[in-house]
Coordinates of C-alpha atoms in Angstrom, one line a residue:
M63 CA 12.7 23.9 -18.8
N64 CA 12.0 21.1 -21.7
I65 CA 10.5 17.8 -20.5
N66 CA 13.0 15.9 -21.5
S67 CA 15.7 18.2 -19.4
L68 CA 13.2 18.0 -16.8
A69 CA 13.1 14.2 -16.7
S70 CA 16.9 13.6 -16.7
T71 CA 16.8 16.0 -13.1
L72 CA 13.9 13.4 -12.2
H73 CA 16.0 10.4 -12.8
E74 CA 18.6 12.2 -10.2
I75 CA 15.5 12.7 -8.0
R76 CA 14.9 9.2 -7.5
T77 CA 18.7 8.1 -5.4
P78 CA 17.5 10.4 -2.4
I79 CA 13.6 8.7 -2.6
Q80 CA 15.6 6.0 -2.1
T81 CA 17.4 7.0 0.6
V82 CA 14.3 8.0 2.4
L83 CA 12.0 5.0 2.1
G84 CA 15.0 2.9 3.2
T85 CA 16.1 4.4 5.6
A86 CA 12.0 4.7 7.0
E87 CA 12.1 1.1 6.6
L88 CA 15.0 0.2 8.5
L89 CA 14.4 3.0 11.6
K90 CA 10.8 1.3 11.6
E91 CA 12.6 -1.9 13.1
T92 CA 14.2 -0.3 15.8
S93 CA 12.9 0.4 19.2
L94 CA 10.5 3.6 18.9
D95 CA 7.4 3.6 20.8
S96 CA 4.3 3.6 19.0
E97 CA 3.9 7.4 18.9
Q98 CA 7.5 7.3 17.0
Q99 CA 6.5 4.4 14.7
E100 CA 3.8 7.0 13.7
Y101 CA 5.8 9.6 12.5
V102 CA 7.9 6.9 10.3
R103 CA 4.9 5.6 8.8
Q104 CA 3.7 8.9 8.0
I105 CA 7.6 9.6 6.2
A106 CA 7.5 6.4 4.3
F107 CA 3.6 7.8 2.6
S108 CA 5.2 11.5 1.9
A109 CA 8.3 9.7 0.3
D110 CA 5.9 7.4 -1.7
V111 CA 3.6 10.3 -3.2
I112 CA 7.0 12.4 -4.1
Y113 CA 8.2 9.0 -5.8
T114 CA 4.9 8.7 -8.0
L115 CA 4.5 12.3 -8.9
V116 CA 8.5 11.8 -10.6
S117 CA 7.3 8.8 -12.2
D118 CA 4.1 10.6 -13.5
I119 CA 6.4 13.5 -15.1
L120 CA 8.6 10.7 -16.8
D121 CA 5.9 8.6 -18.2
Y122 CA 4.4 11.9 -19.6
K123 CA 7.8 11.8 -21.5
K124 CA 7.5 8.1 -22.9
I125 CA 3.5 8.8 -23.8
K126 CA 4.7 12.1 -25.9
N127 CA 7.7 10.2 -27.2
G128 CA 5.9 7.3 -28.2
K129 CA 8.4 4.9 -25.9
L130 CA 5.3 4.2 -23.2
K131 CA 5.7 -0.3 -23.5
L132 CA 2.6 -1.9 -21.3
E133 CA 3.5 -5.5 -19.3
N134 CA 0.9 -8.1 -19.2
I135 CA 1.0 -9.7 -16.3
P136 CA -1.0 -11.2 -13.5
F137 CA -1.9 -9.1 -10.8
N138 CA -4.3 -8.2 -7.6
I139 CA -6.4 -5.7 -8.7
Q140 CA -8.2 -5.2 -5.4
N141 CA -4.3 -4.4 -3.8
I142 CA -3.6 -1.8 -6.0
A143 CA -7.0 0.0 -5.5
E144 CA -6.1 0.0 -2.1
Q145 CA -2.8 1.3 -2.4
S146 CA -3.8 4.1 -4.8
L147 CA -6.2 5.2 -1.5
D148 CA -3.2 4.3 1.3
L149 CA -0.9 7.1 -1.3
V150 CA -3.4 9.8 -0.3
S151 CA -5.3 8.7 2.5
I152 CA -3.0 11.9 4.9
E153 CA -3.8 14.3 2.9
A154 CA -7.1 13.2 2.9
Y155 CA -7.4 12.4 6.6
N156 CA -6.1 15.8 7.3
K157 CA -9.0 17.5 5.5
G158 CA -11.7 15.4 7.4
L159 CA -12.4 13.4 4.5
E160 CA -13.1 9.6 4.4
L161 CA -11.6 7.0 1.8
A162 CA -12.8 3.3 0.7
T163 CA -13.3 0.8 -2.0
E164 CA -16.5 -0.9 -3.4
I165 CA -15.4 -3.9 -5.1
S166 CA -18.2 -6.0 -6.1
V167 CA -18.2 -9.8 -5.1
D168 CA -18.1 -10.5 -8.8
T169 CA -14.8 -9.0 -9.7
P170 CA -12.1 -11.7 -10.0
E171 CA -8.8 -11.3 -7.9
M172 CA -6.1 -11.6 -10.8
I173 CA -6.5 -10.0 -13.4
Y174 CA -3.7 -9.6 -16.6
G175 CA -2.6 -6.3 -16.8
D176 CA -0.1 -3.9 -16.2
P177 CA -0.2 -3.0 -12.1
V178 CA 2.0 -0.1 -12.3
R179 CA 0.2 1.8 -14.5
M180 CA -2.6 0.5 -13.4
L181 CA -1.6 2.4 -9.9
Q182 CA -1.1 5.3 -11.6
I183 CA -4.6 5.9 -13.8
L184 CA -5.9 5.2 -9.8
L185 CA -3.7 7.1 -7.9
N186 CA -4.2 10.3 -10.4
M187 CA -7.8 9.9 -10.2
V188 CA -8.0 10.1 -6.3
K189 CA -5.4 12.6 -6.1
N190 CA -7.7 14.8 -8.1
A191 CA -10.9 13.6 -6.1
V192 CA -9.5 14.7 -3.0
K193 CA -7.9 17.8 -4.2
F194 CA -11.8 19.1 -5.0
T195 CA -13.6 17.4 -1.9
N196 CA -13.7 19.7 1.0
K197 CA -16.1 17.4 3.0
G198 CA -17.6 13.6 2.8
H199 CA -15.2 10.9 1.2
V200 CA -13.3 9.4 -1.7
V201 CA -14.8 6.0 -3.0
I202 CA -13.6 3.6 -5.8
K203 CA -15.9 1.0 -7.2
I204 CA -14.9 -1.9 -9.2
S205 CA -17.3 -4.2 -10.8
P206 CA -17.5 -5.8 -14.2
D207 CA -19.3 -3.9 -16.2
Y208 CA -22.6 -5.4 -17.1
Q209 CA -23.3 -3.2 -19.9
H210 CA -20.4 -4.2 -22.6
S211 CA -19.2 -7.8 -21.7
G212 CA -15.5 -8.5 -21.0
F213 CA -14.8 -5.6 -19.5
L214 CA -13.5 -4.5 -16.0
L215 CA -15.5 -0.6 -15.3
F216 CA -13.8 1.3 -12.2
K217 CA -15.4 4.5 -10.8
V218 CA -14.0 7.1 -8.8
S219 CA -16.1 9.2 -6.8
D220 CA -16.4 12.1 -5.0
T221 CA -18.6 14.4 -2.7
G222 CA -16.6 17.5 -3.6
I223 CA -17.4 20.9 -6.4
G224 CA -18.2 18.6 -9.5
I225 CA -17.8 19.5 -13.1
P226 CA -20.2 22.2 -14.5
K227 CA -21.4 20.0 -17.8
K228 CA -20.3 22.6 -20.7
K229 CA -17.0 21.7 -19.5
K230 CA -17.0 18.0 -18.7
K231 CA -15.6 17.3 -22.5
Q232 CA -12.9 19.5 -21.7
I233 CA -11.2 18.4 -18.8
F234 CA -9.2 15.2 -20.4
K235 CA -7.1 17.7 -22.6
R236 CA -3.7 18.4 -21.4
Y237 CA -3.8 21.1 -18.6
V238 CA -7.3 21.9 -18.6
Q239 CA -9.6 22.5 -15.3
A240 CA -12.7 23.2 -15.0
S241 CA -12.4 27.1 -13.9
S242 CA -9.1 29.1 -13.9
N243 CA -10.1 29.9 -9.7
T244 CA -9.6 26.7 -9.2
V245 CA -5.8 26.9 -9.9
R246 CA -5.4 29.4 -7.7
K247 CA -7.5 27.9 -5.1
Y248 CA -6.2 24.1 -5.5
G249 CA -3.3 23.9 -7.1
G250 CA -2.3 21.7 -10.1
S251 CA -2.2 21.5 -13.3
G252 CA -4.5 18.6 -14.9
L253 CA -1.7 17.1 -15.9
G254 CA -2.4 13.6 -14.4
L255 CA -5.9 13.7 -16.0
S256 CA -4.0 13.9 -19.4
I257 CA -1.7 11.1 -18.6
C258 CA -4.9 8.9 -17.7
V259 CA -6.7 9.2 -21.0
K260 CA -3.6 8.6 -22.7
L261 CA -3.1 4.9 -20.7
I262 CA -6.6 3.8 -20.7
K263 CA -6.5 4.3 -25.1
F264 CA -3.1 2.2 -24.9
M265 CA -5.3 0.3 -22.7
G266 CA -7.6 -0.5 -25.2
G267 CA -10.4 1.4 -22.9
K268 CA -12.5 4.4 -22.3
I269 CA -12.6 6.7 -20.0
G270 CA -15.2 9.5 -19.0
V271 CA -16.9 11.5 -16.8
T272 CA -20.1 12.2 -14.6
N273 CA -21.9 13.7 -11.9
S274 CA -21.8 11.2 -8.4
P275 CA -24.9 10.9 -7.0
E276 CA -23.3 12.6 -3.8
G277 CA -23.2 15.7 -5.9
G278 CA -19.6 15.6 -6.7
A279 CA -18.1 14.2 -9.9
E280 CA -17.5 10.0 -11.0
F281 CA -15.1 9.8 -12.5
W282 CA -15.0 6.4 -14.8
F283 CA -13.5 4.3 -17.6
R284 CA -13.7 0.1 -18.5
I285 CA -10.6 -1.5 -19.7
P286 CA -10.7 -5.2 -21.4
L287 CA -10.7 -8.0 -18.8
Q288 CA -8.7 -10.8 -19.0
V289 CA -8.9 -12.8 -16.1
V290 CA -6.0 -14.9 -14.5
K291 CA -6.9 -18.8 -14.9
N292 CA -8.6 -20.2 -11.2
S293 CA -8.6 -16.6 -10.0
H294 CA -11.5 -16.9 -7.3
S295 CA -13.4 -13.2 -6.4
A296 CA -13.8 -12.7 -2.9
K297 CA -12.4 -14.4 0.6
R298 CA -15.6 -16.1 2.8
I299 CA -16.1 -16.6 6.7
D300 CA -17.7 -19.1 8.0
L301 CA -19.3 -17.0 10.9
P302 CA -21.1 -18.9 13.9
K303 CA -24.6 -17.4 14.4
E304 CA -23.3 -16.7 17.8
H305 CA -21.1 -13.9 17.0
R306 CA -22.1 -10.5 15.7
V307 CA -20.6 -8.0 15.0
L308 CA -21.4 -3.5 15.3
I309 CA -19.6 -1.3 13.5
V310 CA -19.5 2.1 15.4
D311 CA -18.5 5.1 13.8
D312 CA -20.6 8.5 12.8
S313 CA -19.7 8.4 9.0
P314 CA -22.9 6.5 7.4
F315 CA -20.7 6.2 4.2
I316 CA -18.5 4.4 6.6
Q317 CA -21.0 2.0 8.1
Q318 CA -22.4 1.1 4.2
N319 CA -18.8 0.6 3.6
M320 CA -17.8 -2.0 6.4
L321 CA -21.0 -3.6 5.8
L322 CA -20.7 -4.5 2.4
K323 CA -17.0 -5.1 3.2
L324 CA -18.4 -7.5 5.7
Q325 CA -21.4 -8.9 3.3
R326 CA -18.0 -9.9 0.7
L327 CA -16.8 -12.0 3.0
N328 CA -20.2 -14.0 3.7
I329 CA -20.8 -12.0 6.9
N330 CA -24.5 -10.5 7.0
N331 CA -25.7 -10.1 10.7
G332 CA -23.5 -6.7 11.2
E333 CA -25.5 -3.5 12.8
V334 CA -24.4 -0.1 12.8
A335 CA -24.4 2.7 15.7
S336 CA -23.5 6.1 15.0
S337 CA -21.9 7.3 18.1
G338 CA -20.8 6.2 21.3
N339 CA -23.9 6.5 23.7
E340 CA -25.9 4.6 20.3
A341 CA -23.0 1.9 20.5
L342 CA -23.6 1.4 24.6
K343 CA -26.8 1.6 24.3
K344 CA -27.2 -1.5 21.9
M345 CA -24.8 -3.1 23.6
N346 CA -26.5 -3.1 26.9
Q347 CA -30.0 -3.7 25.4
A348 CA -28.0 -7.2 23.1
W349 CA -27.1 -8.2 26.4
T350 CA -30.6 -8.0 27.8
E351 CA -32.2 -10.2 25.1
G352 CA -29.0 -12.8 25.4
R353 CA -27.9 -11.7 21.9
E354 CA -24.6 -10.0 23.0
F355 CA -22.2 -8.6 20.5
S356 CA -18.7 -10.7 19.9
I357 CA -16.8 -8.0 17.6
V358 CA -16.6 -4.4 18.1
F359 CA -15.6 -2.3 15.5
I360 CA -15.2 1.5 16.8
D361 CA -13.7 4.7 14.5
M362 CA -10.8 6.6 16.5
T363 CA -12.3 9.8 15.5
M364 CA -16.0 10.6 16.5
S365 CA -17.3 13.5 18.1
V366 CA -18.6 14.0 21.6
M367 CA -17.0 10.5 22.7
D368 CA -13.7 9.2 20.5
G369 CA -13.2 5.3 20.3
W370 CA -10.5 5.9 23.2
R371 CA -13.4 6.9 25.1
L372 CA -16.1 4.5 24.3
A373 CA -13.1 1.6 24.8
S374 CA -13.0 2.8 28.4
E375 CA -16.9 2.4 29.3
I376 CA -16.7 -0.6 27.1
S377 CA -14.0 -2.3 29.6
S378 CA -15.6 -1.1 32.9
N379 CA -19.1 -2.4 32.4
K380 CA -19.2 -6.3 33.0
Q381 CA -21.9 -6.8 31.5
I382 CA -20.7 -6.1 27.7
N383 CA -16.8 -6.2 28.0
G384 CA -16.5 -9.7 26.6
A385 CA -16.6 -8.3 23.7
K386 CA -13.6 -8.3 21.2
L387 CA -12.9 -4.7 20.4
Y388 CA -10.9 -3.6 17.4
L389 CA -9.9 0.8 16.5
M390 CA -9.9 2.1 13.2
I391 CA -7.1 4.6 13.0
P392 CA -7.2 6.8 10.1
E393 CA -4.2 7.0 9.3
G394 CA -1.8 9.4 9.5
Q395 CA -4.2 11.0 13.1
L396 CA -2.1 8.8 15.9
G397 CA 0.3 10.9 16.7
G398 CA 0.7 11.1 20.3
E399 CA -2.2 9.1 20.9
A400 CA 0.0 6.1 20.1
K401 CA 0.5 5.5 23.4
M402 CA -2.9 5.0 24.4
K403 CA -2.2 1.5 23.5
M404 CA -0.8 0.2 26.9
L405 CA -4.0 0.4 28.3
S406 CA -4.6 -2.6 26.3
W407 CA -8.4 -1.7 25.5
F408 CA -8.7 -2.6 22.3
N409 CA -7.6 -6.5 21.0
G410 CA -6.4 -5.0 17.4
Y411 CA -5.4 -2.2 15.2
L412 CA -7.6 -1.5 11.6
Y413 CA -6.5 1.7 9.3
K414 CA -8.4 3.4 7.7
P415 CA -8.6 2.9 4.3
I416 CA -10.1 -0.5 5.5
K417 CA -8.1 -3.4 3.4
Q418 CA -10.5 -6.3 2.7
N419 CA -7.8 -9.0 3.7
K420 CA -6.5 -7.4 6.8
L421 CA -10.2 -7.5 7.4
Y422 CA -10.5 -10.7 6.6
S423 CA -7.5 -12.1 8.9
L424 CA -8.2 -9.8 11.5
L425 CA -12.0 -11.2 11.7
K426 CA -10.4 -15.2 10.9
D427 CA -8.5 -14.7 14.3
A428 CA -10.8 -13.0 16.0
I429 CA -12.8 -15.9 15.3
E430 CA -10.4 -18.9 16.2
T431 CA -9.2 -17.4 19.7
P432 CA -11.0 -18.2 22.8
F433 CA -13.2 -14.8 23.8
D434 CA -12.2 -15.4 27.3
L435 CA -8.7 -14.4 27.1
P436 CA -7.5 -10.9 27.6
A437 CA -7.1 -8.4 24.8
A438 CA -3.8 -8.2 23.3
E439 CA -1.9 -4.7 22.6
E440 CA -1.7 -4.7 19.4
S441 CA -1.8 -7.5 16.4
S442 CA 1.2 -7.9 14.6
E443 CA 2.3 -9.9 11.4
T444 CA 5.9 -10.7 13.1
L445 CA 7.0 -13.2 15.6
T446 CA 6.9 -11.7 19.3
T447 CA 8.8 -13.0 21.8
E448 CA 8.7 -11.3 25.6
I449 CA 11.4 -11.6 27.8
A450 CA 11.2 -10.1 31.1
V451 CA 14.8 -8.0 30.9
P452 CA 16.3 -7.3 35.0
A453 CA 15.7 -4.4 37.0
E454 CA 19.2 -3.0 36.8
Q455 CA 18.8 -2.7 32.5
I456 CA 16.4 -1.1 32.6
N457 CA 16.3 2.8 32.8
T458 CA 12.4 3.7 33.3
T459 CA 10.4 3.7 36.9
E460 CA 8.8 1.1 36.4
T461 CA 9.8 -3.0 35.5
E462 CA 8.2 -3.2 32.3
K463 CA 8.5 -5.9 29.0
I464 CA 10.4 -6.1 26.4
S465 CA 9.1 -7.1 22.5
V466 CA 12.0 -8.8 21.0
T467 CA 11.0 -9.4 17.5
T468 CA 12.1 -12.5 15.8
E469 CA 11.9 -12.8 12.3
L470 CA 12.2 -16.1 9.7
K471 CA 15.8 -15.6 8.0
P472 CA 14.2 -16.7 4.6
C473 CA 17.4 -16.8 2.2
T474 CA 19.8 -18.3 5.0
G475 CA 22.9 -19.4 3.6
C476 CA 22.8 -17.1 -0.2
F477 CA 26.2 -15.3 -0.9
V478 CA 25.3 -12.2 -2.7
L479 CA 27.3 -9.2 -3.9
A480 CA 25.8 -5.4 -3.2
V481 CA 27.1 -2.7 -6.0
D482 CA 26.5 0.8 -5.4
D483 CA 28.3 3.6 -5.3
H484 CA 25.8 6.0 -3.0
P485 CA 27.4 5.0 0.1
V486 CA 24.0 5.3 2.3
N487 CA 21.5 3.0 -0.4
L488 CA 24.5 0.4 -0.1
K489 CA 24.6 -0.4 3.8
I490 CA 20.9 0.5 3.3
M491 CA 20.6 -2.8 0.9
S492 CA 23.2 -4.5 2.5
T493 CA 21.4 -4.3 5.6
F494 CA 18.4 -5.8 4.4
L495 CA 20.3 -8.4 2.3
S496 CA 21.5 -9.3 6.0
G497 CA 17.7 -9.3 7.8
F498 CA 17.1 -11.9 4.9
G499 CA 20.0 -14.1 6.5
C500 CA 22.0 -13.3 3.8
K501 CA 26.0 -13.4 3.9
V502 CA 26.7 -10.0 2.2
I503 CA 29.9 -8.4 1.2
T504 CA 29.8 -5.1 -1.0
A505 CA 31.5 -3.1 -3.5
S506 CA 31.3 0.8 -4.1
C507 CA 32.0 0.8 -7.8
G508 CA 32.2 -1.5 -10.8
T509 CA 36.0 -2.0 -11.3
E510 CA 35.5 -2.9 -7.4
A511 CA 32.9 -5.4 -8.2
I512 CA 34.8 -7.0 -11.2
Q513 CA 37.7 -7.7 -8.4
V514 CA 35.4 -8.6 -6.0
V515 CA 33.3 -11.5 -7.8
Q516 CA 37.2 -12.4 -9.4
S517 CA 37.8 -13.2 -5.7
N518 CA 34.9 -14.5 -4.7
P519 CA 33.2 -16.6 -7.6
E520 CA 31.0 -18.6 -5.3
I521 CA 29.3 -15.9 -5.0
D522 CA 25.1 -16.7 -5.6
I523 CA 23.4 -12.9 -6.8
V524 CA 25.2 -10.2 -7.6
F525 CA 23.0 -6.5 -7.3
M526 CA 24.4 -4.7 -9.5
D527 CA 24.2 -0.8 -10.2
I528 CA 23.5 0.4 -13.3
Q529 CA 24.5 4.2 -13.1
M530 CA 28.1 4.5 -11.4
P531 CA 31.1 6.9 -12.6
D532 CA 34.0 4.9 -13.5
I533 CA 32.5 2.1 -15.1
N534 CA 28.6 1.3 -15.3
G535 CA 26.9 -1.5 -14.2
T536 CA 26.1 -3.0 -17.8
K537 CA 30.3 -2.8 -19.2
A538 CA 30.4 -4.1 -15.1
A539 CA 28.6 -7.6 -15.6
K540 CA 29.7 -7.8 -19.2
K541 CA 33.5 -8.0 -17.6
I542 CA 32.1 -10.3 -14.9
R543 CA 31.0 -12.8 -17.3
E544 CA 33.9 -12.8 -19.7
F545 CA 35.0 -13.9 -16.4
G546 CA 33.4 -17.2 -16.3
Y547 CA 31.2 -16.0 -13.3
K548 CA 27.5 -18.2 -13.8
G549 CA 25.3 -16.8 -10.8
I550 CA 22.8 -14.5 -10.9
I551 CA 23.1 -10.7 -12.0
I552 CA 20.6 -8.4 -10.8
A553 CA 20.4 -4.8 -12.3
C554 CA 19.7 -2.2 -10.1
S555 CA 18.2 1.2 -11.9
A556 CA 16.0 3.9 -11.4
N557 CA 14.6 4.0 -14.8
S558 CA 12.0 1.7 -15.2
D559 CA 11.5 1.2 -18.7
T560 CA 10.5 -1.5 -20.2
E561 CA 12.6 -1.9 -23.3
L562 CA 15.8 -1.6 -20.9
K563 CA 14.6 -4.9 -18.8
E564 CA 15.0 -7.0 -22.6
E565 CA 18.7 -5.0 -22.8
Y566 CA 19.8 -5.5 -19.5
R567 CA 19.2 -9.4 -20.7
R568 CA 20.6 -9.5 -24.0
N569 CA 24.0 -7.9 -21.9
N570 CA 24.3 -11.0 -19.2
M571 CA 22.2 -10.1 -16.7
N572 CA 18.7 -12.0 -15.2
D573 CA 16.4 -9.7 -13.9
M574 CA 16.1 -6.3 -13.3
L575 CA 15.3 -4.4 -9.6
I576 CA 13.9 -0.5 -10.2
K577 CA 15.1 2.0 -8.0
P578 CA 13.6 2.9 -5.3
F579 CA 12.3 -0.5 -4.2
K580 CA 11.2 -1.3 -0.5
K581 CA 12.2 -4.2 1.5
Q582 CA 9.4 -6.9 0.6
Q583 CA 10.5 -6.2 -3.6
L584 CA 13.4 -7.0 -2.6
L585 CA 13.0 -10.2 -0.4
E586 CA 10.9 -11.5 -3.3
L587 CA 13.3 -11.0 -5.9
I588 CA 15.7 -13.0 -4.1
E589 CA 13.8 -15.9 -3.3
K590 CA 12.4 -16.5 -6.7
W591 CA 16.4 -16.3 -7.9
W592 CA 17.6 -18.2 -4.7
R593 CA 14.8 -20.4 -5.0
K594 CA 15.5 -21.5 -8.8
K595 CA 19.4 -21.9 -7.7
N596 CA 18.1 -24.3 -5.4

């Protein structure tokens, strides 16, 4: 199968990927216990990885045919780096590796560029690093390039097998790997690095590889730096002097990385412990000296004494149990241990790889919340209300409280038509839209969509699938405009080619939603046009 035939096939794969991603998001909002929620997280992560692999091959086709175009829009570089690690985190933690970002305080928060291609470059590099690393860690480092003014420098460093000196010049060539034995042992074809080379060249940058300080390989690249005006660097926290932070992790790499993340938040009084026993010793000693630790981050998967047992020891010790405890959970490793959250030993949970903004929010809440309150079971990004349920309505042996999630309805009053010939994906989209507060009607083909708009000209927004068997979305949109419809029409397509966005605009459509999409992407798009309309 040639690359063009393969690309056509892969376009079809995006539809079931949308089904998996959308269904996983809906499933997360149902009444699942903590263990089930963890499995849903893993399903969503795996679907993301499949989607990224598909995108790699499709982009390789565009590069080969000279049709690739880059966007130049504002985006948060820290979020992109963290997202790239997220997508390989389960594989990495299953191998016992650690993942982290190191972003210098001089790095601007927002830059101009193509966030999708930047994610693709970093993801290919970290996937490559994880594949060839059996122990240790993989880290993304970002900073201004102090030797080349006006450039931003990226490094992906690992503690893996490294690359022989004579192979370094060949490693970026199409399908080349350092040794033929690595193909049999590690898999892969080298396509990802070939794509990285071409994308970075398109961006006006340069790529290379050296030995990492830890003994593995360090891939680096630099691209021209365009800072978004008024973009600031790291957020800062004014931690009162009486609050001291302890990091408990058996990985020296994570200890230092967490200290750097705290320093980026202007917190310079952090200390580390390499085991549960050392942590208990330090906490008791600090209490004796009258300078207790008030915030403690604990790794879940330490040997000898894991994070749960350490929390139990701290909770039962009246001298030191006033500290707020936060469990650091390697992504995908919680599984059956999710039930341990019911013990309420921890005030909150951080999933590894640790995200800077999540750490900031957690610490901010920790400081602003009185330290004499009992520990919360788990922090939540949604508004949660607890209600007592009559005993006769409960099927368990013990009376318990049920959490009811109350989400604000950001698009209440918006009248939406969702058009898609795939019944499952149509159901997923309409469920998402209803959850935003929209009034939703649906159509399963272009002909039906035209009829619905004719009967309901007050519709505010139409989400129009492009690939439909009877009348495609472009033709349907043209027909709808001919009837005088003045509302918003958004094209929904798995084809992310930049030139198609302009084609859709020329054909009476206002915007584009790329499949597969996530709930948040749909919300951001509908809020954008709903605000403009109102």
